[in-house]
PDB file of C-alpha atoms in Angstrom:
ATOM      1  CA  MET A 880      18.684 -13.076 -14.193  1.00 39.00           C
ATOM      2  CA  ASN A 881      22.094 -11.408 -14.049  1.00 38.00           C
ATOM      3  CA  ALA A 882      22.563  -8.233 -16.067  1.00 37.00           C
ATOM      4  CA  LEU A 883      25.541  -9.800 -17.844  1.00 36.00           C
ATOM      5  CA  GLN A 884      23.367 -12.743 -18.920  1.00 35.00           C
ATOM      6  CA  LYS A 885      20.810 -10.572 -20.667  1.00 43.00           C
ATOM      7  CA  ASN A 886      20.786 -10.427 -24.435  1.00 43.00           C
ATOM      8  CA  ASN A 887      23.005  -7.675 -25.749  1.00 44.00           C
ATOM      9  CA  VAL A 888      20.395  -5.610 -27.536  1.00 47.00           C
ATOM     10  CA  GLU A 889      22.966  -3.146 -28.808  1.00 49.00           C
ATOM     11  CA  ASN A 890      24.506  -5.896 -30.930  1.00 46.00           C
ATOM     12  CA  ASN A 891      21.134  -6.989 -32.304  1.00 49.00           C
ATOM     13  CA  PRO A 892      19.380  -3.783 -33.382  1.00 45.00           C
ATOM     14  CA  GLN A 893      17.385  -5.617 -36.047  1.00 49.00           C
ATOM     15  CA  GLU A 894      15.469  -7.465 -33.309  1.00 53.00           C
ATOM     16  CA  GLN A 895      14.428  -4.283 -31.542  1.00 49.00           C
ATOM     17  CA  LYS A 896      10.827  -3.444 -32.346  1.00 79.00           C
ATOM     18  CA  SER A 897       9.501  -1.598 -29.325  1.00 96.00           C
ATOM     19  CA  VAL A 898      11.237   0.107 -26.421  1.00 98.00           C
ATOM     20  CA  VAL A 899      10.483   1.617 -23.050  1.00 99.00           C
ATOM     21  CA  ILE A 900      12.733   4.525 -22.008  1.00 99.00           C
ATOM     22  CA  ILE A 901      13.132   5.380 -18.326  1.00 99.00           C
ATOM     23  CA  THR A 902      15.358   8.207 -17.119  1.00 99.00           C
ATOM     24  CA  GLY A 903      16.811   8.369 -13.646  1.00 97.00           C
ATOM     25  CA  ALA A 904      16.586   4.574 -13.662  1.00 98.00           C
ATOM     26  CA  SER A 905      19.590   3.837 -11.466  1.00 96.00           C
ATOM     27  CA  SER A 906      17.838   4.207  -8.099  1.00 94.00           C
ATOM     28  CA  GLY A 907      14.841   5.480  -6.184  1.00 94.00           C
ATOM     29  CA  LEU A 908      11.671   6.252  -8.109  1.00 96.00           C
ATOM     30  CA  GLY A 909      13.245   5.488 -11.495  1.00 97.00           C
ATOM     31  CA  ARG A 910      14.268   1.996 -10.421  1.00 98.00           C
ATOM     32  CA  ALA A 911      10.827   1.448  -8.921  1.00 98.00           C
ATOM     33  CA  PHE A 912       9.247   2.422 -12.262  1.00 99.00           C
ATOM     34  CA  ALA A 913      11.512  -0.042 -14.085  1.00 99.00           C
ATOM     35  CA  VAL A 914      10.617  -2.913 -11.753  1.00 98.00           C
ATOM     36  CA  ALA A 915       6.882  -2.201 -11.847  1.00 98.00           C
ATOM     37  CA  LEU A 916       6.734  -1.760 -15.629  1.00 99.00           C
ATOM     38  CA  ASP A 917       8.745  -4.957 -16.040  1.00 98.00           C
ATOM     39  CA  GLU A 918       5.884  -6.773 -14.330  1.00 98.00           C
ATOM     40  CA  ARG A 919       3.199  -5.052 -16.394  1.00 97.00           C
ATOM     41  CA  LEU A 920       4.497  -4.816 -19.956  1.00 98.00           C
ATOM     42  CA  PRO A 921       4.993  -7.525 -22.609  1.00 95.00           C
ATOM     43  CA  GLN A 922       8.392  -9.207 -22.721  1.00 94.00           C
ATOM     44  CA  THR A 923       8.822  -8.034 -26.304  1.00 95.00           C
ATOM     45  CA  ALA A 924       9.451  -4.474 -25.088  1.00 97.00           C
ATOM     46  CA  VAL A 925      13.126  -3.683 -24.526  1.00 97.00           C
ATOM     47  CA  PHE A 926      13.909  -1.350 -21.647  1.00 98.00           C
ATOM     48  CA  TRP A 927      16.347   1.485 -22.282  1.00 99.00           C
ATOM     49  CA  LEU A 928      17.577   2.664 -18.910  1.00 99.00           C
ATOM     50  CA  ILE A 929      19.177   6.104 -18.646  1.00 99.00           C
ATOM     51  CA  ALA A 930      21.207   7.508 -15.754  1.00 98.00           C
ATOM     52  CA  ARG A 931      24.681   8.879 -15.152  1.00 96.00           C
ATOM     53  CA  HIS A 932      26.343   5.771 -13.731  1.00 96.00           C
ATOM     54  CA  LYS A 933      26.574   2.427 -15.510  1.00 97.00           C
ATOM     55  CA  ASP A 934      27.226   0.424 -12.338  1.00 97.00           C
ATOM     56  CA  THR A 935      23.968   1.455 -10.707  1.00 97.00           C
ATOM     57  CA  LEU A 936      22.097   0.937 -13.987  1.00 98.00           C
ATOM     58  CA  GLU A 937      23.446  -2.611 -13.991  1.00 98.00           C
ATOM     59  CA  GLU A 938      21.987  -3.092 -10.519  1.00 98.00           C
ATOM     60  CA  THR A 939      18.581  -2.052 -11.833  1.00 98.00           C
ATOM     61  CA  ALA A 940      18.937  -4.272 -14.902  1.00 98.00           C
ATOM     62  CA  ALA A 941      19.714  -7.269 -12.696  1.00 98.00           C
ATOM     63  CA  THR A 942      16.241  -6.997 -11.154  1.00 97.00           C
ATOM     64  CA  LEU A 943      14.439  -7.149 -14.514  1.00 98.00           C
ATOM     65  CA  ASN A 944      13.332 -10.160 -16.540  1.00 97.00           C
ATOM     66  CA  ARG A 945      13.723  -8.882 -20.077  1.00 96.00           C
ATOM     67  CA  ASP A 946      16.217  -7.465 -22.564  1.00 96.00           C
ATOM     68  CA  VAL A 947      17.714  -4.240 -21.269  1.00 98.00           C
ATOM     69  CA  ARG A 948      19.902  -1.618 -22.850  1.00 98.00           C
ATOM     70  CA  LEU A 949      22.004   0.527 -20.556  1.00 98.00           C
ATOM     71  CA  LEU A 950      22.557   4.139 -21.576  1.00 99.00           C
ATOM     72  CA  PRO A 951      24.888   5.818 -19.066  1.00 98.00           C
ATOM     73  CA  LEU A 952      24.201   9.409 -20.096  1.00 98.00           C
ATOM     74  CA  ASP A 953      24.432  12.657 -18.176  1.00 98.00           C
ATOM     75  CA  LEU A 954      21.282  14.527 -19.188  1.00 98.00           C
ATOM     76  CA  THR A 955      22.747  17.866 -18.146  1.00 98.00           C
ATOM     77  CA  LEU A 956      25.160  17.612 -21.108  1.00 97.00           C
ATOM     78  CA  PRO A 957      24.103  18.459 -24.696  1.00 97.00           C
ATOM     79  CA  GLU A 958      26.238  15.657 -26.127  1.00 98.00           C
ATOM     80  CA  SER A 959      24.079  13.078 -24.358  1.00 98.00           C
ATOM     81  CA  PHE A 960      21.130  14.070 -26.526  1.00 98.00           C
ATOM     82  CA  THR A 961      23.289  13.965 -29.640  1.00 98.00           C
ATOM     83  CA  LYS A 962      24.257  10.385 -28.789  1.00 98.00           C
ATOM     84  CA  LEU A 963      20.692   9.362 -28.043  1.00 98.00           C
ATOM     85  CA  ASN A 964      19.389  10.927 -31.237  1.00 98.00           C
ATOM     86  CA  ALA A 965      22.010   9.032 -33.241  1.00 98.00           C
ATOM     87  CA  ILE A 966      20.860   5.762 -31.667  1.00 98.00           C
ATOM     88  CA  LEU A 967      17.218   6.518 -32.450  1.00 98.00           C
ATOM     89  CA  GLU A 968      18.002   7.459 -36.046  1.00 97.00           C
ATOM     90  CA  LYS A 969      20.016   4.280 -36.524  1.00 96.00           C
ATOM     91  CA  GLU A 970      17.640   1.809 -34.887  1.00 95.00           C
ATOM     92  CA  ARG A 971      14.286   3.507 -35.579  1.00 96.00           C
ATOM     93  CA  PRO A 972      12.386   1.878 -32.704  1.00 98.00           C
ATOM     94  CA  VAL A 973       8.781   2.293 -31.673  1.00 98.00           C
ATOM     95  CA  ILE A 974       8.780   3.980 -28.280  1.00 99.00           C
ATOM     96  CA  ARG A 975       5.883   2.471 -26.345  1.00 98.00           C
ATOM     97  CA  TYR A 976       6.555   4.215 -23.054  1.00 99.00           C
ATOM     98  CA  LEU A 977       8.727   7.176 -22.076  1.00 99.00           C
ATOM     99  CA  VAL A 978       9.125   7.909 -18.373  1.00 99.00           C
ATOM    100  CA  ASN A 979      10.696  11.341 -17.909  1.00 99.00           C
ATOM    101  CA  ASN A 980      11.722  10.808 -14.305  1.00 98.00           C
ATOM    102  CA  ALA A 981      15.285  12.114 -13.893  1.00 96.00           C
ATOM    103  CA  GLY A 982      15.592  15.151 -11.672  1.00 95.00           C
ATOM    104  CA  GLU A 983      17.305  16.664  -8.694  1.00 92.00           C
ATOM    105  CA  GLY A 984      16.189  18.574  -5.620  1.00 85.00           C
ATOM    106  CA  ARG A 985      17.400  21.787  -4.050  1.00 78.00           C
ATOM    107  CA  ALA A 986      16.469  22.594  -0.461  1.00 80.00           C
ATOM    108  CA  GLY A 987      17.445  26.028   0.828  1.00 83.00           C
ATOM    109  CA  ASN A 988      17.127  29.684  -0.064  1.00 87.00           C
ATOM    110  CA  PHE A 989      17.838  30.535  -3.689  1.00 92.00           C
ATOM    111  CA  GLU A 990      20.575  33.088  -2.998  1.00 94.00           C
ATOM    112  CA  ASN A 991      22.549  30.553  -0.961  1.00 92.00           C
ATOM    113  CA  GLU A 992      22.949  28.188  -3.926  1.00 93.00           C
ATOM    114  CA  SER A 993      25.760  28.522  -6.453  1.00 95.00           C
ATOM    115  CA  PHE A 994      25.371  29.428 -10.115  1.00 96.00           C
ATOM    116  CA  ASP A 995      26.460  25.896 -11.080  1.00 96.00           C
ATOM    117  CA  ALA A 996      23.832  24.389  -8.794  1.00 95.00           C
ATOM    118  CA  HIS A 997      21.099  26.472 -10.424  1.00 96.00           C
ATOM    119  CA  LYS A 998      22.310  25.526 -13.889  1.00 97.00           C
ATOM    120  CA  SER A 999      22.379  21.826 -13.020  1.00 97.00           C
ATOM    121  CA  LEU A1000      18.825  21.923 -11.697  1.00 96.00           C
ATOM    122  CA  CYS A1001      17.537  23.766 -14.772  1.00 97.00           C
ATOM    123  CA  ASP A1002      19.348  21.414 -17.132  1.00 98.00           C
ATOM    124  CA  LEU A1003      18.087  18.223 -15.486  1.00 98.00           C
ATOM    125  CA  ASN A1004      14.618  19.191 -14.267  1.00 98.00           C
ATOM    126  CA  VAL A1005      13.510  21.358 -17.194  1.00 98.00           C
ATOM    127  CA  ARG A1006      15.765  21.169 -20.225  1.00 98.00           C
ATOM    128  CA  ALA A1007      16.292  17.395 -20.210  1.00 98.00           C
ATOM    129  CA  PRO A1008      12.635  16.271 -20.233  1.00 99.00           C
ATOM    130  CA  LEU A1009      11.765  18.771 -22.962  1.00 99.00           C
ATOM    131  CA  LEU A1010      14.642  17.721 -25.198  1.00 99.00           C
ATOM    132  CA  LEU A1011      14.115  14.014 -24.600  1.00 99.00           C
ATOM    133  CA  THR A1012      10.425  14.347 -25.376  1.00 99.00           C
ATOM    134  CA  SER A1013      11.300  16.206 -28.571  1.00 99.00           C
ATOM    135  CA  LEU A1014      13.615  13.381 -29.631  1.00 99.00           C
ATOM    136  CA  ALA A1015      11.145  10.658 -28.684  1.00 99.00           C
ATOM    137  CA  LEU A1016       7.904  11.913 -30.228  1.00 99.00           C
ATOM    138  CA  PRO A1017       8.778  11.050 -33.856  1.00 98.00           C
ATOM    139  CA  TRP A1018       9.170   7.440 -32.713  1.00 98.00           C
ATOM    140  CA  MET A1019       5.935   7.235 -30.724  1.00 98.00           C
ATOM    141  CA  GLU A1020       2.687   5.863 -32.122  1.00 97.00           C
ATOM    142  CA  GLN A1021      -0.966   5.597 -31.199  1.00 97.00           C
ATOM    143  CA  ALA A1022      -1.315   4.070 -27.697  1.00 96.00           C
ATOM    144  CA  SER A1023       2.232   5.069 -26.748  1.00 98.00           C
ATOM    145  CA  ARG A1024       2.482   6.559 -23.270  1.00 99.00           C
ATOM    146  CA  LEU A1025       4.449   9.548 -22.033  1.00 99.00           C
ATOM    147  CA  LEU A1026       4.804   9.999 -18.273  1.00 99.00           C
ATOM    148  CA  PHE A1027       6.396  12.921 -16.433  1.00 99.00           C
ATOM    149  CA  THR A1028       7.423  13.021 -12.786  1.00 98.00           C
ATOM    150  CA  SER A1029       6.507  16.349 -11.244  1.00 98.00           C
ATOM    151  CA  SER A1030       5.792  16.991  -7.545  1.00 95.00           C
ATOM    152  CA  VAL A1031       3.222  18.382  -5.131  1.00 94.00           C
ATOM    153  CA  ALA A1032       5.631  21.324  -4.984  1.00 92.00           C
ATOM    154  CA  ALA A1033       4.334  22.233  -8.451  1.00 94.00           C
ATOM    155  CA  PHE A1034       1.017  23.420  -7.040  1.00 92.00           C
ATOM    156  CA  LEU A1035       2.395  26.341  -5.017  1.00 88.00           C
ATOM    157  CA  PRO A1036       5.492  28.557  -4.957  1.00 89.00           C
ATOM    158  CA  GLN A1037       7.766  27.177  -2.244  1.00 86.00           C
ATOM    159  CA  PRO A1038       9.994  29.585  -0.295  1.00 88.00           C
ATOM    160  CA  GLY A1039      12.984  27.510   0.742  1.00 85.00           C
ATOM    161  CA  PHE A1040      12.542  25.322  -2.362  1.00 88.00           C
ATOM    162  CA  ALA A1041      12.005  28.116  -4.876  1.00 92.00           C
ATOM    163  CA  SER A1042      13.877  26.828  -7.924  1.00 95.00           C
ATOM    164  CA  TYR A1043      12.873  23.196  -7.414  1.00 95.00           C
ATOM    165  CA  ALA A1044       9.171  24.015  -7.050  1.00 94.00           C
ATOM    166  CA  ALA A1045       9.308  26.306 -10.081  1.00 96.00           C
ATOM    167  CA  SER A1046      10.939  23.597 -12.200  1.00 97.00           C
ATOM    168  CA  LYS A1047       8.231  21.106 -11.232  1.00 97.00           C
ATOM    169  CA  SER A1048       5.501  23.648 -11.922  1.00 96.00           C
ATOM    170  CA  MET A1049       6.917  24.063 -15.404  1.00 98.00           C
ATOM    171  CA  ILE A1050       6.830  20.291 -15.971  1.00 98.00           C
ATOM    172  CA  LEU A1051       3.235  20.114 -14.749  1.00 98.00           C
ATOM    173  CA  SER A1052       2.191  22.902 -17.113  1.00 98.00           C
ATOM    174  CA  PHE A1053       4.103  21.413 -20.036  1.00 99.00           C
ATOM    175  CA  ALA A1054       2.687  17.917 -19.544  1.00 99.00           C
ATOM    176  CA  ARG A1055      -0.904  19.109 -19.301  1.00 98.00           C
ATOM    177  CA  ALA A1056      -0.594  21.217 -22.453  1.00 99.00           C
ATOM    178  CA  LEU A1057       1.212  18.457 -24.337  1.00 99.00           C
ATOM    179  CA  SER A1058      -1.530  16.034 -23.357  1.00 98.00           C
ATOM    180  CA  GLU A1059      -4.010  18.031 -25.415  1.00 98.00           C
ATOM    181  CA  GLU A1060      -1.615  18.561 -28.314  1.00 99.00           C
ATOM    182  CA  LEU A1061      -0.992  14.820 -28.621  1.00 99.00           C
ATOM    183  CA  ARG A1062      -4.571  13.690 -28.047  1.00 98.00           C
ATOM    184  CA  PRO A1063      -5.289  13.505 -31.824  1.00 98.00           C
ATOM    185  CA  ARG A1064      -2.319  11.135 -32.230  1.00 98.00           C
ATOM    186  CA  GLY A1065      -3.650   8.826 -29.529  1.00 98.00           C
ATOM    187  CA  ILE A1066      -0.558   9.298 -27.343  1.00 99.00           C
ATOM    188  CA  HIS A1067      -1.486   9.323 -23.668  1.00 99.00           C
ATOM    189  CA  VAL A1068       0.396  11.950 -21.643  1.00 99.00           C
ATOM    190  CA  ALA A1069       0.276  11.853 -17.848  1.00 99.00           C
ATOM    191  CA  VAL A1070       2.053  13.669 -15.044  1.00 99.00           C
ATOM    192  CA  THR A1071       2.427  12.351 -11.513  1.00 98.00           C
ATOM    193  CA  CYS A1072       2.802  14.669  -8.518  1.00 97.00           C
ATOM    194  CA  PRO A1073       4.056  12.680  -5.531  1.00 95.00           C
ATOM    195  CA  ASN A1074       4.943  13.913  -2.075  1.00 92.00           C
ATOM    196  CA  PRO A1075       8.638  14.056  -1.072  1.00 86.00           C
ATOM    197  CA  MET A1076      10.477  10.723  -0.978  1.00 78.00           C
ATOM    198  CA  MET A1077      13.716   9.935   0.839  1.00 65.00           C
ATOM    199  CA  THR A1078      15.718   8.709  -2.159  1.00 59.00           C
ATOM    200  CA  ASP A1079      19.084   9.591  -3.732  1.00 59.00           C
ATOM    201  CA  PHE A1080      17.208  12.514  -5.282  1.00 53.00           C
ATOM    202  CA  PHE A1081      18.454  14.561  -2.312  1.00 54.00           C
ATOM    203  CA  THR A1082      21.947  14.763  -0.863  1.00 56.00           C
ATOM    204  CA  SER A1083      22.532  13.413   2.649  1.00 58.00           C
ATOM    205  CA  GLU A1084      22.586  16.981   3.995  1.00 59.00           C
ATOM    206  CA  GLU A1085      19.308  17.803   2.265  1.00 54.00           C
ATOM    207  CA  LYS A1086      17.728  14.595   3.577  1.00 52.00           C
ATOM    208  CA  GLU A1087      18.715  15.560   7.104  1.00 57.00           C
ATOM    209  CA  ALA A1088      17.229  19.016   6.629  1.00 57.00           C
ATOM    210  CA  PHE A1089      14.098  17.495   5.153  1.00 55.00           C
ATOM    211  CA  GLN A1090      13.626  15.172   8.117  1.00 55.00           C
ATOM    212  CA  LYS A1091      13.724  18.203  10.414  1.00 54.00           C
ATOM    213  CA  SER A1092      11.290  20.260   8.348  1.00 53.00           C
ATOM    214  CA  TYR A1093       7.490  20.305   8.307  1.00 48.00           C
ATOM    215  CA  LYS A1094       7.662  18.360   5.025  1.00 51.00           C
ATOM    216  CA  ARG A1095       8.650  15.188   6.919  1.00 53.00           C
ATOM    217  CA  LEU A1096       4.936  14.685   7.615  1.00 54.00           C
ATOM    218  CA  SER A1097       4.248  14.080   3.917  1.00 63.00           C
ATOM    219  CA  ILE A1098       7.000  11.604   2.971  1.00 82.00           C
ATOM    220  CA  GLU A1099       5.880   8.814   0.607  1.00 86.00           C
ATOM    221  CA  ASP A1100       7.330   5.436  -0.335  1.00 91.00           C
ATOM    222  CA  PRO A1101       8.618   5.235  -3.955  1.00 94.00           C
ATOM    223  CA  ASP A1102       7.112   1.790  -4.575  1.00 96.00           C
ATOM    224  CA  VAL A1103       3.688   2.978  -3.441  1.00 95.00           C
ATOM    225  CA  VAL A1104       3.976   6.102  -5.595  1.00 96.00           C
ATOM    226  CA  VAL A1105       4.809   4.008  -8.652  1.00 98.00           C
ATOM    227  CA  GLN A1106       1.963   1.533  -8.129  1.00 97.00           C
ATOM    228  CA  LYS A1107      -0.589   4.326  -7.678  1.00 97.00           C
ATOM    229  CA  THR A1108       0.801   6.201 -10.674  1.00 98.00           C
ATOM    230  CA  LEU A1109       0.767   3.269 -13.092  1.00 98.00           C
ATOM    231  CA  GLU A1110      -2.698   2.171 -12.003  1.00 98.00           C
ATOM    232  CA  ALA A1111      -3.951   5.704 -12.649  1.00 98.00           C
ATOM    233  CA  VAL A1112      -2.253   5.837 -16.061  1.00 98.00           C
ATOM    234  CA  GLU A1113      -3.923   2.559 -17.012  1.00 97.00           C
ATOM    235  CA  ARG A1114      -7.282   4.094 -16.053  1.00 98.00           C
ATOM    236  CA  GLY A1115      -6.589   6.978 -18.424  1.00 97.00           C
ATOM    237  CA  ARG A1116      -5.793   9.608 -15.802  1.00 98.00           C
ATOM    238  CA  ARG A1117      -3.677  12.537 -16.935  1.00 98.00           C
ATOM    239  CA  LEU A1118      -2.996  14.327 -13.641  1.00 98.00           C
ATOM    240  CA  ILE A1119      -2.056  12.000 -10.798  1.00 97.00           C
ATOM    241  CA  VAL A1120      -1.638  13.049  -7.176  1.00 95.00           C
ATOM    242  CA  THR A1121      -0.541  10.024  -5.183  1.00 93.00           C
ATOM    243  CA  GLY A1122      -0.814  11.152  -1.553  1.00 85.00           C
ATOM    244  CA  GLY A1123      -3.440  12.673   0.713  1.00 79.00           C
ATOM    245  CA  TRP A1124      -1.123  15.551   1.609  1.00 78.00           C
ATOM    246  CA  GLY A1125      -0.652  16.353  -2.063  1.00 74.00           C
ATOM    247  CA  LYS A1126      -4.378  16.224  -2.777  1.00 80.00           C
ATOM    248  CA  ALA A1127      -4.999  18.639   0.081  1.00 76.00           C
ATOM    249  CA  ILE A1128      -2.349  21.036  -1.243  1.00 78.00           C
ATOM    250  CA  HIS A1129      -3.849  20.817  -4.728  1.00 76.00           C
ATOM    251  CA  ILE A1130      -7.263  21.831  -3.379  1.00 80.00           C
ATOM    252  CA  ILE A1131      -5.878  24.541  -1.092  1.00 76.00           C
ATOM    253  CA  SER A1132      -3.877  26.046  -3.959  1.00 70.00           C
ATOM    254  CA  ARG A1133      -7.143  26.774  -5.772  1.00 76.00           C
ATOM    255  CA  LEU A1134      -9.001  28.173  -2.768  1.00 73.00           C
ATOM    256  CA  ILE A1135      -6.542  30.333  -0.830  1.00 70.00           C
ATOM    257  CA  PRO A1136      -4.620  33.284  -2.324  1.00 72.00           C
ATOM    258  CA  ILE A1137      -1.091  32.321  -3.278  1.00 69.00           C
ATOM    259  CA  SER A1138       0.326  35.305  -1.393  1.00 69.00           C
ATOM    260  CA  TRP A1139      -1.113  33.909   1.831  1.00 69.00           C
ATOM    261  CA  MET A1140       0.188  30.422   1.181  1.00 71.00           C
ATOM    262  CA  THR A1141       3.703  31.522   0.279  1.00 72.00           C
ATOM    263  CA  ARG A1142       3.886  33.549   3.478  1.00 73.00           C
ATOM    264  CA  ILE A1143       2.769  30.533   5.518  1.00 69.00           C
ATOM    265  CA  ILE A1144       5.281  28.270   3.763  1.00 70.00           C
ATOM    266  CA  ALA A1145       8.058  30.814   4.313  1.00 69.00           C
ATOM    267  CA  LYS A1146       7.293  30.941   8.028  1.00 71.00           C
ATOM    268  CA  LEU A1147       7.246  27.148   8.293  1.00 67.00           C
ATOM    269  CA  SER A1148      10.538  26.911   6.402  1.00 65.00           C
ATOM    270  CA  SER A1149      12.245  29.557   8.542  1.00 62.00           C
ATOM    271  CA  ARG A1150      11.037  27.856  11.703  1.00 55.00           C
ATOM    272  CA  ASP A1151      12.707  24.617  10.609  1.00 54.00           C
ATOM    273  CA  THR A1152      16.104  26.208   9.887  1.00 51.00           C
TER     274      THR A1152
END
């Protein structure tokens, strides 16, 4: 089904009863989530796809067999949340599934990155999922699902990936706390912690650096990550680690002093540069 042939949901708000919101839906893991959820969820659910670029959102929409609403929003900008809140207030949907997936990576020493780069990472990896969750929760009901994309980097401080790992650690902590807060409402909160994936998440230069680093041994496929994640969510899991490398890191992080591990990671990172 071509994206242009899909029903224009925006022009028929009265028909919209339940929605699924996916951020970072234009490529990579976000697109994989959209495709997999399209196969799993009832056709009555309308997908709201969020990413910066409308053209790549249209490419994702063309792979789906349901009504889709494209929301080309830059989640690093405050006005994007103002627009989204206005849409929610106007249409008053039931949000059945929110996938907080949008994010960006930063490989390299912290002091070598610009102020703007740090701000962008904080805005997209930390600020955006918190604000979007805040906007979405009033429209979620019992049995709604809230999924966050974190990373195995969340389990340990990562010299050479300091700000990225810290941002993912924050998301992991937030999701696990929120899971308990929302338990009485019957809203299932889960967080997935995949290994690195070679998607548009990283720039071409960062991908090249990644392929040369020790982290190349842990690379996962986005489609596999999504299938494992959604199967775990359906089983009621709240913390999901999709790869063997990540599970090992999770265990090691609880057994070996962090000071030892950060020194080892720093040495591995410096060896790869």
